[in-house]
Coordinates of C-alpha atoms and ligand atoms in Angstrom, one line a residue:
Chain O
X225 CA 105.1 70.2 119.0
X226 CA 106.9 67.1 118.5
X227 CA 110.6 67.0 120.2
X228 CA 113.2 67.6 117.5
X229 CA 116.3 69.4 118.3
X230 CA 117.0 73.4 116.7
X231 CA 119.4 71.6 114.3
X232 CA 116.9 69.0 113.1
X233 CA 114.3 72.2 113.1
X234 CA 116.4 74.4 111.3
X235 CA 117.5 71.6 108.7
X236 CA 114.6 70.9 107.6
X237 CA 113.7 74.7 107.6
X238 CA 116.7 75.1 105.0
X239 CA 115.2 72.6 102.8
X240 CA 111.8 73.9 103.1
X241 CA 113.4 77.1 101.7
X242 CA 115.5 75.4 98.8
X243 CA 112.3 73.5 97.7
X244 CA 110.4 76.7 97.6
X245 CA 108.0 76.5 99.6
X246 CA 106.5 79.5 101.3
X247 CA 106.8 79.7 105.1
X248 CA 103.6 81.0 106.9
X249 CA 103.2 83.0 110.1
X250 CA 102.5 80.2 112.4
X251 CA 105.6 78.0 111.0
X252 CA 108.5 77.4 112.8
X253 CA 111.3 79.4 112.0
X254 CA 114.9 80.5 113.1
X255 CA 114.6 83.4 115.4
X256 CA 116.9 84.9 112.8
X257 CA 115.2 85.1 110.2
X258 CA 112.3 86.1 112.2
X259 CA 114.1 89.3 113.4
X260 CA 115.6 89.7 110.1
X261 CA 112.1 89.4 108.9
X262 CA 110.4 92.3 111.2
X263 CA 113.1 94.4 110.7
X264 CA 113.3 94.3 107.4
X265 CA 109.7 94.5 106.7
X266 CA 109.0 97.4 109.2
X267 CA 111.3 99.3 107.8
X268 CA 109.8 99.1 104.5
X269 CA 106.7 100.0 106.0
X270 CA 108.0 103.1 107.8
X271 CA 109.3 104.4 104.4
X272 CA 106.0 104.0 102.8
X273 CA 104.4 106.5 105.3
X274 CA 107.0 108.8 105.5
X275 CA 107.5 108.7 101.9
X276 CA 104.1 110.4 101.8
X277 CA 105.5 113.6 103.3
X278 CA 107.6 114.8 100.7
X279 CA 105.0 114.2 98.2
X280 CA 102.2 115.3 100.6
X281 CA 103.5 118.4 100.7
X282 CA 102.2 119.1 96.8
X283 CA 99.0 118.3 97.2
X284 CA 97.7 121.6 97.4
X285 CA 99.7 123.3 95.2
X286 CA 99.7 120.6 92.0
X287 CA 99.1 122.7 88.8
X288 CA 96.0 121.5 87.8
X289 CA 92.7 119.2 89.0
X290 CA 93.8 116.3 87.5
X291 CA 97.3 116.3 89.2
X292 CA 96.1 117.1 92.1
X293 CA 93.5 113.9 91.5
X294 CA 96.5 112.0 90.6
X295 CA 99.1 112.6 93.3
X296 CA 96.3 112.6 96.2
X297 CA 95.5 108.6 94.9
X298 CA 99.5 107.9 94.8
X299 CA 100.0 108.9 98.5
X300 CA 96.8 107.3 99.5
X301 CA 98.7 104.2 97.9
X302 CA 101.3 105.0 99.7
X303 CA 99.1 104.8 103.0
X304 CA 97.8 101.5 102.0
X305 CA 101.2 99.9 101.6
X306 CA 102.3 100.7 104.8
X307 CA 99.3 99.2 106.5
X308 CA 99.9 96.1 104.5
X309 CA 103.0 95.9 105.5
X310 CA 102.3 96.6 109.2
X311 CA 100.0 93.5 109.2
X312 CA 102.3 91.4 107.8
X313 CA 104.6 92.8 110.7
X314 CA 102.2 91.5 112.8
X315 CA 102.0 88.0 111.3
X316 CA 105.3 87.5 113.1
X317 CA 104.4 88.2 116.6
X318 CA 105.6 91.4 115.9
X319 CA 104.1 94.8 118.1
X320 CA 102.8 97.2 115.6
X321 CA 103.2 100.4 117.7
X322 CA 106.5 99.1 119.5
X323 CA 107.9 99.0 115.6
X324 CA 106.3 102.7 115.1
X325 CA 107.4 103.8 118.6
X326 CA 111.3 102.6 117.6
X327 CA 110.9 104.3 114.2
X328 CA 110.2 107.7 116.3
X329 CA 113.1 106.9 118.8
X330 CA 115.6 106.2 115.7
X331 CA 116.0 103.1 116.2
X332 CA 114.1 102.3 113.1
X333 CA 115.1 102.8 110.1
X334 CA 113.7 104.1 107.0
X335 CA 114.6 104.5 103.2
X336 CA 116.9 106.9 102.4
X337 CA 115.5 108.6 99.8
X338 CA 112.8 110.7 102.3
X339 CA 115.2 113.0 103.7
X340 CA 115.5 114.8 100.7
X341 CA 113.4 117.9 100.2
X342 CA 110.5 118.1 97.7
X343 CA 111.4 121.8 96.7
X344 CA 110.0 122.4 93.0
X345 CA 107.1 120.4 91.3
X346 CA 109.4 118.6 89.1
X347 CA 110.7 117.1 91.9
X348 CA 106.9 115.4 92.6
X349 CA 107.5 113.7 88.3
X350 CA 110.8 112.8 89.3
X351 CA 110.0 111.0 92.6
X352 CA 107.7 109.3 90.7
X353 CA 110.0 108.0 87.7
X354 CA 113.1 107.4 89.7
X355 CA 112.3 107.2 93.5
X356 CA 108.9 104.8 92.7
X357 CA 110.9 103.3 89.4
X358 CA 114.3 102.0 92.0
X359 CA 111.2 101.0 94.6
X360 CA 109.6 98.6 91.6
X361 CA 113.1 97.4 91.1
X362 CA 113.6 96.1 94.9
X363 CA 109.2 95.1 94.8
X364 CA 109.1 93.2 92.5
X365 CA 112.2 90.8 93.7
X366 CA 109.9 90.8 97.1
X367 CA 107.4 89.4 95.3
X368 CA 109.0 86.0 95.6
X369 CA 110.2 86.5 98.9
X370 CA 110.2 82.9 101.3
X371 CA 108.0 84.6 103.9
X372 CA 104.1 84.3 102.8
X373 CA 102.2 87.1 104.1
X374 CA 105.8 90.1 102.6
X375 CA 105.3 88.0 99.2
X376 CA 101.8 88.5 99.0
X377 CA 102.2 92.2 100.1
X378 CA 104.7 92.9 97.7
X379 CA 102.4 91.1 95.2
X380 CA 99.8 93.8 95.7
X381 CA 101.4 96.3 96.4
X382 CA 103.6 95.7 92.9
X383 CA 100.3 95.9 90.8
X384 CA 99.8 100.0 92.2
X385 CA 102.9 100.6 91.7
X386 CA 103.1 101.0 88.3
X387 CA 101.0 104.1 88.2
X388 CA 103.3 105.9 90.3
X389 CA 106.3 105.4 87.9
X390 CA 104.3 106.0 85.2
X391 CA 102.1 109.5 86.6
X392 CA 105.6 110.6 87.0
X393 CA 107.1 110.5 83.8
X394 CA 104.5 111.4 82.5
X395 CA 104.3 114.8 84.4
X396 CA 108.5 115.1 83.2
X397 CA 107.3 114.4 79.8
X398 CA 105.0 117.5 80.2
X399 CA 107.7 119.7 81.8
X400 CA 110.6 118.7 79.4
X401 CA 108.5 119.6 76.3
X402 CA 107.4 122.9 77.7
X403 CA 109.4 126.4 77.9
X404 CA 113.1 126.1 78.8
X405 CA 112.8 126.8 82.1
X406 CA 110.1 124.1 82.5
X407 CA 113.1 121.9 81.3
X408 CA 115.5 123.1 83.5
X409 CA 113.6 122.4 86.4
X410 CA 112.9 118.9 85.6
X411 CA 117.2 118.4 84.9
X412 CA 117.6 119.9 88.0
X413 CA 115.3 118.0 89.9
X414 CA 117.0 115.0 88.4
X415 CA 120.3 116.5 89.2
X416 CA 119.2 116.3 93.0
X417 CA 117.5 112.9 92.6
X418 CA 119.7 110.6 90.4
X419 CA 122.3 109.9 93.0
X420 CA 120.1 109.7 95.9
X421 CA 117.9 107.3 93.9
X422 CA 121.0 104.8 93.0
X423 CA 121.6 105.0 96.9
X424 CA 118.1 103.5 97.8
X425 CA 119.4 100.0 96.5
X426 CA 121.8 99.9 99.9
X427 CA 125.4 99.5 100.4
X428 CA 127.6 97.5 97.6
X429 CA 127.4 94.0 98.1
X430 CA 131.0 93.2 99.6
X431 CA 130.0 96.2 102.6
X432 CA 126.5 94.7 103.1
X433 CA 127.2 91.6 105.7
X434 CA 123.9 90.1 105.8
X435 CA 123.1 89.7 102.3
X436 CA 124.6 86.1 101.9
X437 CA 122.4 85.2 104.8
X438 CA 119.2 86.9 103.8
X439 CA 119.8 84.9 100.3
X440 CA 120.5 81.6 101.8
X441 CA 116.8 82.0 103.0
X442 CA 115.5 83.6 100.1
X443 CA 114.3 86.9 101.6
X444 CA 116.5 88.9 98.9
X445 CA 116.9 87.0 95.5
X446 CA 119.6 89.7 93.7
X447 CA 122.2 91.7 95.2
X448 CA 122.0 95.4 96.0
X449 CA 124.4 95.8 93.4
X450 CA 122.9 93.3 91.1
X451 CA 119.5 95.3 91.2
X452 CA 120.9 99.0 91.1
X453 CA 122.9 98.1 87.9
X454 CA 119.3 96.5 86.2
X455 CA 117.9 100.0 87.4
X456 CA 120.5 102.3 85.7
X457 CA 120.0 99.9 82.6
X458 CA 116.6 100.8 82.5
X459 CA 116.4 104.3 82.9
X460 CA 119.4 105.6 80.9
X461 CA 117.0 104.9 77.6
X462 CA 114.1 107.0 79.2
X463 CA 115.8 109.7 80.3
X464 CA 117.3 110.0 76.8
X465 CA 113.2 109.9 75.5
X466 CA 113.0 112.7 78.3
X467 CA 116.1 114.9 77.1
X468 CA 117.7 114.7 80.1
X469 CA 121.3 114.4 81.1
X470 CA 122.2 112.4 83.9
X471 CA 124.6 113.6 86.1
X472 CA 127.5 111.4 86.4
X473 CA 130.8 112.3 83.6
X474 CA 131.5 108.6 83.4
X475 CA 128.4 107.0 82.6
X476 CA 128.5 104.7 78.9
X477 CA 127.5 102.3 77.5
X478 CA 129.8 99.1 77.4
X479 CA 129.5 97.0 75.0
X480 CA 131.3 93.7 76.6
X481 CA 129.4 93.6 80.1
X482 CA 126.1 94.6 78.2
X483 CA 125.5 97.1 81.1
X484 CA 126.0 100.6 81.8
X485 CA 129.0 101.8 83.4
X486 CA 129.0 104.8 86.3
X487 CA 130.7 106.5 88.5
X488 CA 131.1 105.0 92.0
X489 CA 128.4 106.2 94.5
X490 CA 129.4 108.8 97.2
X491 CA 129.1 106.3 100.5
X492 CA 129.7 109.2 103.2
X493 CA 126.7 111.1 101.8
X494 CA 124.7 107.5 101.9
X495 CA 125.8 106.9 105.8
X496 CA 125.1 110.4 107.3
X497 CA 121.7 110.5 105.5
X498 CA 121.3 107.1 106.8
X499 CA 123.0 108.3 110.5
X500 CA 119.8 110.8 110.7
X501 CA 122.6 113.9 109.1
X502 CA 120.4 114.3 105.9
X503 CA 118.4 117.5 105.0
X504 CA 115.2 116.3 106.5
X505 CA 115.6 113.8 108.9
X506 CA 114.6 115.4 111.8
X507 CA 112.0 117.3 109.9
X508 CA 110.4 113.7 109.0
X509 CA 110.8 111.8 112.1
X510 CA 108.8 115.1 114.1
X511 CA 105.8 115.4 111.5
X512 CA 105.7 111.3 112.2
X513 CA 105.8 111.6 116.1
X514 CA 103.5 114.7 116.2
X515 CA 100.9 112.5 114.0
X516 CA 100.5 110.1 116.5
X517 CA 100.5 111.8 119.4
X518 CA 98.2 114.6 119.2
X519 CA 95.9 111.9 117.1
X520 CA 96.0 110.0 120.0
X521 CA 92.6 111.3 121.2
X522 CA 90.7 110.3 118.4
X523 CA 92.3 106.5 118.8
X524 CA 91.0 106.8 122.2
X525 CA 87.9 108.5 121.8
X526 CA 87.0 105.4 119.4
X527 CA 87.9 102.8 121.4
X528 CA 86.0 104.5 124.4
X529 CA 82.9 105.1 121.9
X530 CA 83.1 101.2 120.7
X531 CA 83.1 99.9 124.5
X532 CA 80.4 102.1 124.8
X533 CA 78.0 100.9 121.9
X534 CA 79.0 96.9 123.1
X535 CA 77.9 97.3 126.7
X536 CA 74.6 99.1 124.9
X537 CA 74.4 95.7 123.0
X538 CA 74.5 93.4 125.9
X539 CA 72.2 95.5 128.3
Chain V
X284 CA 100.5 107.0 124.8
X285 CA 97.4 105.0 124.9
X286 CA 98.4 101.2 126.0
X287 CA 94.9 100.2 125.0
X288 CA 95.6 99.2 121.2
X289 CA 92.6 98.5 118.7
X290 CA 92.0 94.6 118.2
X291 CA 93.2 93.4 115.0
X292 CA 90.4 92.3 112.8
X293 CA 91.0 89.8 109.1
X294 CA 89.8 90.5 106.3
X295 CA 87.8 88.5 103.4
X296 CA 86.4 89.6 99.9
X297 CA 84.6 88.6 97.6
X298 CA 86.1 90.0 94.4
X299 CA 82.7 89.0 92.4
X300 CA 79.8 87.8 92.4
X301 CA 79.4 84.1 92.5
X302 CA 83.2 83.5 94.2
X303 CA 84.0 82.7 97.7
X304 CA 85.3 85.3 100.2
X305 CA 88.9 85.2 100.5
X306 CA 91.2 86.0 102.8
X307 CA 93.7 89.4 101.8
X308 CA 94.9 90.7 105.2
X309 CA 94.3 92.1 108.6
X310 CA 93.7 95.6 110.1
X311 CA 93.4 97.4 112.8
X312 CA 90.0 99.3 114.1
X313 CA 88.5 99.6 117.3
X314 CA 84.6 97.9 116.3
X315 CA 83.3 96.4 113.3
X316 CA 81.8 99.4 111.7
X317 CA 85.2 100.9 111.1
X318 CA 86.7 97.7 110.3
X319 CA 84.3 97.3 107.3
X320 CA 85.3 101.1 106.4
X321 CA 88.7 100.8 106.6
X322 CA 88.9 97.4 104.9
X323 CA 87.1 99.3 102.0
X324 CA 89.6 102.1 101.8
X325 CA 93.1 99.6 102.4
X326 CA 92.1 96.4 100.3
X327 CA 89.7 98.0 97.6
X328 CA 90.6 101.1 96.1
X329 CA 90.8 99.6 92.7
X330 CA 87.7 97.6 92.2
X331 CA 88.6 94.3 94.0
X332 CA 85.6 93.8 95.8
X333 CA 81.6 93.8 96.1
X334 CA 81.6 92.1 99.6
X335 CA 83.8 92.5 102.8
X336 CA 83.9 90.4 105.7
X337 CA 86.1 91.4 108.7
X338 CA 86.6 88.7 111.9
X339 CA 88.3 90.0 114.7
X340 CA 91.4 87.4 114.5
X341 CA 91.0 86.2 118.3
X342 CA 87.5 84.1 116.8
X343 CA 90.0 82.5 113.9
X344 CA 91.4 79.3 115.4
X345 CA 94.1 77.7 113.6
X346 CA 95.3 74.2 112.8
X347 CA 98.8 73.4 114.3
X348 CA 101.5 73.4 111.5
X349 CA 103.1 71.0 113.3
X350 CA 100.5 68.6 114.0
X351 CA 100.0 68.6 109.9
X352 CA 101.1 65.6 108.9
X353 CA 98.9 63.7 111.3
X354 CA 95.8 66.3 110.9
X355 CA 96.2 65.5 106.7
X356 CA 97.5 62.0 106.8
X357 CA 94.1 60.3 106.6
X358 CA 93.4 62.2 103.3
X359 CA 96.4 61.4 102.0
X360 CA 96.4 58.0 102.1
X361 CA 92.8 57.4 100.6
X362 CA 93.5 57.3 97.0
X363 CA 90.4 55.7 96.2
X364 CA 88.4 58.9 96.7
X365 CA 89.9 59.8 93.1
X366 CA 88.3 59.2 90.5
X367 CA 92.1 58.5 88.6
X368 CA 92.5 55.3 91.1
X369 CA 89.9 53.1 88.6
X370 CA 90.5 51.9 85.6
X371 CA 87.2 51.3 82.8
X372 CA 87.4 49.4 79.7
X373 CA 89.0 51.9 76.7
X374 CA 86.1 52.9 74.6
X375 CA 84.1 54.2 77.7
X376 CA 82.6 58.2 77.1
X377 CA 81.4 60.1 79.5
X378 CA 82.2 58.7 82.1
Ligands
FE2_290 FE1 104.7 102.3 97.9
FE2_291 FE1 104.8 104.2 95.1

C-alpha cells in the first residue's frame, strides 16, 4: 500500500461512502466501522439461529401436513440466513466460532424478540406477521447497506423473507375466522407479541449513541424510531383485516403527522430482556451451547474422515 | 472444543444454462463433497441453480485494492478500443 496518512485514508473513505460506492472486504477501512461492522452483523446472525428455537419448537406439533411443510422450510430459512451472514462475518477478518463462542459466553448479543416463549400455535402466525414483518422492516434498509458482502446478504435474504410474513398471517387469518376461542388465542398471542415486536427496532433514537455514526457511514439509513413508526403504519390496517385489537389505549390515527400515534414503549422490560433477565434467555443461550458441543464429534469425525480420503488420494 | 476449524470454501452458480458461474458466498465444510452438498442446501433452496462450483478460498488470489488504479490504468486510458472513439460519415448502416 502506498503511504497515505489515517486521515488522508479515512477522507477519502468518507467520500467513497457519500458517493455510494460499495466497500468490499479487502478495502481499506476505519477499524471502526470494521468492528461496528462484525458486531453488528454477527449479531444478526446469532438471532437468525436462535430465532429458529422458538419456532422449532412447533414443528412437530403443527396442525396439519402442510403447516408442518411450511414452518419446517421457514426455519430452514432461518438456518440459511445465518450462514450468510456468518460468511459475510468472515469477509471482515472476522473468527466465525470466536463470534459463536462470545454469543455462548454473553458477550454477544442477539435480537430481543427470542426470549419470549412460543406457548400456543398462534404464537408460530404471529411470529410470522409481526416478529418476520418488524425483521423486513430493518432488511430491507440493509439492503443498501455501504458494506458489500451485508448488502448482498440482506438482498437475499429479503427475497425469503416475504413468505415468512406472509405463512403467518395467513395462518392468523385461519385462526381469527374460526371458533371464538380460535380468535382469542390469536388476540392473545398478539397481546404477548405487539410490544415486544415494537422493541426489536432498538432504543429511541436520542438513547441510541451510535446511530449518527453508523449513518455517517451508511450502515443504517433510517432511525430506530424512524423505521418502528413505518412498522406500526403498516400493520395497524392488517390487524384491523384480522379483527384484532392491538394492545395499547392510546393508539390513533393522526391526521397532521400522517402517522400513528402510541403509547411510549416500556424501556426497563427492553433492557432486562436485553441484560439476559427475559423469560428464556438462559433457556436459549443453553440449547445454543449444547448444539455445538455435543455436535462437536461429528465436526471432528468429518474433518478426521476428509484427511483421511486426501492422504488415500495422494498415496 | 475442536481448534481444527473446517476450511472455508466459495461458492459459484450457474443459475441457467447458457450463463457464467457466479460468485454468491462462502461456506464452511471439511472436503469438497460436503461443500457441493451444503452449497446446495444454503444458496439453492428456491431454484437458483443447475451447477455449483465450490473453491476452497486459499486457491482464490486477489488483486490489491490498492494497487487498482495502476493495475486498471492502462485500460483506462485506451479509448480507441471503443468503438464510440470513431467517427463514419452520417448515412453509414450497419456498421
Ligand atoms: Fe431470517
Ligand atoms: Fe424470517
Amino acid at each position: 500500500m502506498k503511504t497515505m496518512d489515517l486521515q488522508e485514508l479515512e477522507k477519502r473513505f468518507q467520500e467513497k461512502i457519500d458517493k455510494e460506492i460499495k466497500i468490499e472486504p479487502n478495502d481499506w477501512m476505519p477499524d471502526e466501522y470494521r468492528k461496528t461492522l462484525i458486531r453488528q452483523i454477527s449479531q444478526h446472525a446469532h438471532s437468525e439461529i436462535v430465532g429458529m428455537l422458538p419456532e422449532g419448537n412447533w414443528i412437530t406439533r403443527a396442525p396439519n401436513l402442510r403447516r408442518k411443510a411450511v414452518l419446517l422450510a421457514k426455519v430452514q430459512d432461518e438456518a440459511g440466513h445465518g450462514l450468510y451472514l456468518y460468511s459475510s462475518v468472515e469477509t471482515l477478518g472476522a473468527d466465525r466460532e470466536a463470534t459463536i463462542d462470545d454469543l455462548h459466553s454473553g458477550k454477544a448479543k442477539y435480537s430481543s424478540i427470542f426470549n419470549y416463549p412460543a406457548v400456543t400455535w398462534a404464537d408460530i402466525g404471529t411470529i410470522g406477521w409481526l416478529v418476520d414483518g418488524a425483521a423486513i422492516m430493518n432488511q430491507v434498509a440493509l439492503c443498501r447497506c455501504s458494506y458489500g458482502p451485508y448488502a448482498r446478504g440482506m438482498v437475499k435474504i429479503c427475497k425469503e423473507e416475504s413468505f415468512h410474513q406472509r405463512q403467518g398471517f395467513e395462518s392468523l387469518v385461519t385462526l381469527c375466522n374460526g371458533t371464538p376461542t380460535q380468535k382469542a388465542m390469536a388476540q392473545d398471542a398478539m397481546n404477548r407479541f405487539w410490544w415486544p415486536a415494537l422493541m426489536m427496532f432498538g432504543p429511541s433514537d436520542d438513547e441510541s449513541p451510535n446511530s449518527a455514526q453508523s449513518m455517517k457511514w451508511k450502515i443504517k439509513r433510517f432511525s430506530n424510531d424512524e423505521l418502528r413508526q413505518s412498522f406500526v403504519d403498516a400493520t395497524v390496517p392488517q390487524a384491523e383485516i384480522l379483527g384484532l385489537t392491538i394492545p395499547d389505549p392510546n393508539l390513533k390515527w393522526n391526521e397532521e403527522t400522517g402517522h400513528y400515534d402510541f403509547s411510549p414503549i416500556n424501556w426497563d422490560e427492553f433492557w432486562q430482556v436485553v441484560n439476559g433477565n427475559g423469560p428464556c434467555n438462559k433457556e436459549r443461550i443453553e440449547a445454543r451451547t449444547k448444539a455445538k458441543e455435543e455436535g462437536m464429534w461429528v465436526r471432528e469425525a468429518a474433518m478426521a474422515y476428509a484427511e483421511k480420503r486426501a492422504l488415500k488420494k495422494t498415496a | 472444543m475442536s481448534n481444527r476449524e473446517w476450511p472455508l470454501w466459495e461458492v459459484f452458480i450457474r443459475s441457467k444454462q447458457g450463463l457464467n458461474h457466479k460468485h454468491v458466498g462462502s461456506l464452511r465444510a471439511p472436503d469438497a463433497t460436503l461443500a457441493l452438498e451444503n452449497a446446495r442446501d444454503v444458496y439453492t433452496r428456491r431454484s437458483e441453480g443447475i451447477s455449483i462450483w465450490v473453491v476452497e478460498s486459499n486457491y482464490v488470489h486477489a488483486s490489491d485494492p490498492s494497487d487498482s488504479d495502476s493495475m486498471f490504468e492502462p485500460s483506462d486510458t485506451k479509448v480507441y478500443r471503443h468503438p464510440t472513439f470513431y467517427e463514419v460519415p452520417d448515412g453509414i448502416k450497419h456498421m
